mmCIF file of C-alpha atoms in Angstrom:
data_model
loop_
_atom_site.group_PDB
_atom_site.id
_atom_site.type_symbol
_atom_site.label_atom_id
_atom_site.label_comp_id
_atom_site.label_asym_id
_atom_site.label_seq_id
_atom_site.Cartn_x
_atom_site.Cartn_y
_atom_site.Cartn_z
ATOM 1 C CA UNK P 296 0.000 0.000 0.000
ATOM 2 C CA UNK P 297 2.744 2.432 0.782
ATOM 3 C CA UNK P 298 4.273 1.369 -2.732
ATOM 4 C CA UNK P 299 1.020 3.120 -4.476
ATOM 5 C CA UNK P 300 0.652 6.195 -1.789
ATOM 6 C CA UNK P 301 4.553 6.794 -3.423
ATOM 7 C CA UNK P 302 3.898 6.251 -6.672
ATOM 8 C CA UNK P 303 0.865 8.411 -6.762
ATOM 9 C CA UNK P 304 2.423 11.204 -4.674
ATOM 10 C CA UNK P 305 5.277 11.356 -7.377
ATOM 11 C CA UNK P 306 2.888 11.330 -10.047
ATOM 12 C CA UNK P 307 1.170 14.569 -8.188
ATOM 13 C CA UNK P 308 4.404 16.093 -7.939
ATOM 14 C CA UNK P 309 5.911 15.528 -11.616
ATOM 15 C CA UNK P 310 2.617 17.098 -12.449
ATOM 16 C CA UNK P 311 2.698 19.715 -10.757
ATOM 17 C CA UNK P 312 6.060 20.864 -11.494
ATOM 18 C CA UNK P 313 5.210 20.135 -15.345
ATOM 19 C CA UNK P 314 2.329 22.831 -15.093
ATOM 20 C CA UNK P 315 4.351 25.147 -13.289
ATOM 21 C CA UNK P 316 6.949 25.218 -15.261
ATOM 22 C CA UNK P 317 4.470 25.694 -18.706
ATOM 23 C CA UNK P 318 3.114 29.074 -16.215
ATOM 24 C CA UNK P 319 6.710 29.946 -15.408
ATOM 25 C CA UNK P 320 8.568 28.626 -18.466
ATOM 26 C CA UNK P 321 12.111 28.568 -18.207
ATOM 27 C CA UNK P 322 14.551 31.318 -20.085
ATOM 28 C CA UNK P 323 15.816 30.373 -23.314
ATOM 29 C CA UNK P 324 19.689 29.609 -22.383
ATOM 30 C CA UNK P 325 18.719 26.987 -20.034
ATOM 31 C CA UNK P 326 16.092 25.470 -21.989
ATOM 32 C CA UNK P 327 18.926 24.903 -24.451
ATOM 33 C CA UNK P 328 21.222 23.012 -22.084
ATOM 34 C CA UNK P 329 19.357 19.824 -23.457
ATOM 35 C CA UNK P 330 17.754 17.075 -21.541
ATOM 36 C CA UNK P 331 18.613 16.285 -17.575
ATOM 37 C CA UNK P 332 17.375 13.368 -15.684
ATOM 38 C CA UNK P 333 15.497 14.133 -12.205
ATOM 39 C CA UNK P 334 15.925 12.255 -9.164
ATOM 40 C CA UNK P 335 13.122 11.768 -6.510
ATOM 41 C CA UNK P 336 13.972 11.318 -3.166
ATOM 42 C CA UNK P 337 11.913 10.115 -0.349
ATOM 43 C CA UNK P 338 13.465 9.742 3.325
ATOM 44 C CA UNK P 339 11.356 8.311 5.952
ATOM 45 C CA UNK P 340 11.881 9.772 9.478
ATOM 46 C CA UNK P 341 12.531 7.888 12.315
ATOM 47 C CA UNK P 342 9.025 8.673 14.789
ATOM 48 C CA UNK P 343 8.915 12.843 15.594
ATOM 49 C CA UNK P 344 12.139 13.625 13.896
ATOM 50 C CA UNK P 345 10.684 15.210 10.711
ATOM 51 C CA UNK P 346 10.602 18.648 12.013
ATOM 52 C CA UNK P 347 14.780 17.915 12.735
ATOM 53 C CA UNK P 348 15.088 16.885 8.980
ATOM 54 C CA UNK P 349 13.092 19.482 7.636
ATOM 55 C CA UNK P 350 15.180 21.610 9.699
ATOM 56 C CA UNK P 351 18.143 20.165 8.151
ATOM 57 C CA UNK P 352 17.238 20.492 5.052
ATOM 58 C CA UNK P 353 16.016 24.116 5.453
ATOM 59 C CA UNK P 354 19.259 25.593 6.814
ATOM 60 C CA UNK P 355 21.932 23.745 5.213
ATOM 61 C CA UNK P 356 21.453 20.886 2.868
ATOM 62 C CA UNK P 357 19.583 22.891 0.012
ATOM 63 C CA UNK P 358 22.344 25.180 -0.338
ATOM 64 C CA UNK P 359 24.968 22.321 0.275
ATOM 65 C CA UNK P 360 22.753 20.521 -2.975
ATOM 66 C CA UNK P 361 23.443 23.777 -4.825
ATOM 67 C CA UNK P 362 27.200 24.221 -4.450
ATOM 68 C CA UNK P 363 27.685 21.112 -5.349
ATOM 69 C CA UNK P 364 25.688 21.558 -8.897
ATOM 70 C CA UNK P 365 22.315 19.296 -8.125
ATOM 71 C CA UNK P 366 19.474 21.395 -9.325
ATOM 72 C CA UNK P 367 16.714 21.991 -6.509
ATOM 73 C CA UNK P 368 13.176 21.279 -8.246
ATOM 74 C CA UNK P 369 10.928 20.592 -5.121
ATOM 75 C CA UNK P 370 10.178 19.542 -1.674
ATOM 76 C CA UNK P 371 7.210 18.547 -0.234
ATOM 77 C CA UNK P 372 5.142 16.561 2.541
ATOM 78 C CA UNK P 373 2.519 13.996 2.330
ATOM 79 C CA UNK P 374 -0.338 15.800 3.882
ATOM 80 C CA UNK P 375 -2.763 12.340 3.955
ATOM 81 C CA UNK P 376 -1.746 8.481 4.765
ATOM 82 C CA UNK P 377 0.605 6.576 6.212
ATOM 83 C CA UNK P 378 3.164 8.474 4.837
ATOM 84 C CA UNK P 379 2.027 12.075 6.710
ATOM 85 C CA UNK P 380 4.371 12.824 9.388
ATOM 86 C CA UNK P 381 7.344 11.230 8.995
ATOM 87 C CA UNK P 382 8.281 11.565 5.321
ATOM 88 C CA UNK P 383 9.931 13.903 2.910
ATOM 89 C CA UNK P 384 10.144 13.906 -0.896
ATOM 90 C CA UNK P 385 12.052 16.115 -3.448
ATOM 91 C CA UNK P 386 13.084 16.414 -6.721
ATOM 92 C CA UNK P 387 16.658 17.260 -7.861
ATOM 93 C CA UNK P 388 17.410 17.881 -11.244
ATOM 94 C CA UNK P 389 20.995 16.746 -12.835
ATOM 95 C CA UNK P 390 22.630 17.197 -16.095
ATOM 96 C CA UNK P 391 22.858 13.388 -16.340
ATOM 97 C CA UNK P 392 24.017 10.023 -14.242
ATOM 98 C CA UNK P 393 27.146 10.695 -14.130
ATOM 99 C CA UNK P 394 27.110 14.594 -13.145
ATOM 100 C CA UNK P 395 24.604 13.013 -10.553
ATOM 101 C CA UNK P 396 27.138 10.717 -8.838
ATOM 102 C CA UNK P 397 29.738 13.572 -9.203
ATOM 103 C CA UNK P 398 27.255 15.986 -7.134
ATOM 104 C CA UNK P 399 26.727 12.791 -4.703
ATOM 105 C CA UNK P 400 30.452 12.064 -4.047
ATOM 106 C CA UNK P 401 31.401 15.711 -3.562
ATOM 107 C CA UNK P 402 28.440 16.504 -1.224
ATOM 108 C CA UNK P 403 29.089 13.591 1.140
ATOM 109 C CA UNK P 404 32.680 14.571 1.367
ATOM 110 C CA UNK P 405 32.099 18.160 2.300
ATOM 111 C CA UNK P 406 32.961 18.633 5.253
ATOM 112 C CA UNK P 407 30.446 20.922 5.928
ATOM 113 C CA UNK P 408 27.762 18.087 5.038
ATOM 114 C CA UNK P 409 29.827 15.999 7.723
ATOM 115 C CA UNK P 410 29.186 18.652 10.417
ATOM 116 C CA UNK P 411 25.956 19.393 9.665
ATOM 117 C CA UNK P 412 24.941 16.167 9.613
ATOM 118 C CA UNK P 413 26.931 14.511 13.091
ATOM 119 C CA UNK P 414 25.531 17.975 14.534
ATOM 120 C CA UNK P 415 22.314 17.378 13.953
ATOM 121 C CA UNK P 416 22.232 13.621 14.658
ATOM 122 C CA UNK P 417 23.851 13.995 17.847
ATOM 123 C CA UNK P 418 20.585 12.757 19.935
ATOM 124 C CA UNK P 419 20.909 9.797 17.206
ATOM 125 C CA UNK P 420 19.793 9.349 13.739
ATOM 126 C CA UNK P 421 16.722 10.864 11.380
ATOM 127 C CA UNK P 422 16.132 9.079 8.600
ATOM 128 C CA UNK P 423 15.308 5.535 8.814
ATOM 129 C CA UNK P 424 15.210 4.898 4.973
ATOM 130 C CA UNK P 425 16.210 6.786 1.684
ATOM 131 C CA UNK P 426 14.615 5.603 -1.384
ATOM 132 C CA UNK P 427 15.960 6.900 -4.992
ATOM 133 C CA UNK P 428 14.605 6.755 -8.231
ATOM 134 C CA UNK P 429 16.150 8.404 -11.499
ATOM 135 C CA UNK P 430 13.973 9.783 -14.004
ATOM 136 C CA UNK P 431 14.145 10.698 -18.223
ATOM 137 C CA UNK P 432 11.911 12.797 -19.713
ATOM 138 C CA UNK P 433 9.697 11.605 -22.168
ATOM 139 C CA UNK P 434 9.846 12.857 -25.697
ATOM 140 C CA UNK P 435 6.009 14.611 -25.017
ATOM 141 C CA UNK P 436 6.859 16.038 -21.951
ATOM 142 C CA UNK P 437 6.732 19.943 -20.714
ATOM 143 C CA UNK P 438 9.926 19.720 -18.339
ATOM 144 C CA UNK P 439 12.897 18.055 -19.640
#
């Protein structure tokens, strides 16, 4: 069951970023960079630390994601199921696979990352789980 709450979310969420970006299209130099593959994340949080990793993610790890050259597309929350309260899901965007693992490798080595993260796991760990999945545009669709 959790399987199709995920799978519907993301559909909700490619949507939605589709139709926002045909209201807000993007300027003309980066819409001829040429394809990029999009990564959805989903980390479950251990029981009440959510507001910790959202707090994480708020004050460091967004702009860590940025210097490191991962494109932030979107975060959100399941508001309804078994997934409300203890989950987070985003969307990064990446020039391709291997620019991903590039971004990846440098972020966990930063040693800001490493700080951030021991500092804000010192009462013990967050996230429980981390799933990934990679996504390609389809020839038809608004946001490549």
């Amino acid at each position: 069951m959790r399987r199709f709450y995920v799978a519907l979310l993301v559909a909700a969420l490619v949507l939605g970023y589709a139709l926002g970006a045909a209201l807000h299209p993007v300027s003309s130099a980066s819409a001829q960079a040429g394809p990029r593959i999009f990564e959805i994340r989903t980390y479950y949080a251990h029981e009440g630390k959510l507001d910790a990793l959202n707090a994480r993610f708020r004050n460091h790890t967004v702009r860590l994601f940025t210097k490191h050259g991962m494109t932030n597309v979107g975060y959100w929350t399941p508001q309804d199921g078994p997934m409300a309260g203890n989950t987070l899901i985003y969307i990064l965007a990446h020039a391709d696979r291997d620019a991903a693992k590039k971004s990846w490798d440098a972020f966990r080595a930063d040693p800001d990352w490493l700080k951030v993260k021991a500092e804000s796991e010192a009462a013990g760990p967050i996230v429980s789980k981390i799933d990934s999945v990679f996504l390609q545009a389809t020839d038809y669709s608004p946001l490549k």
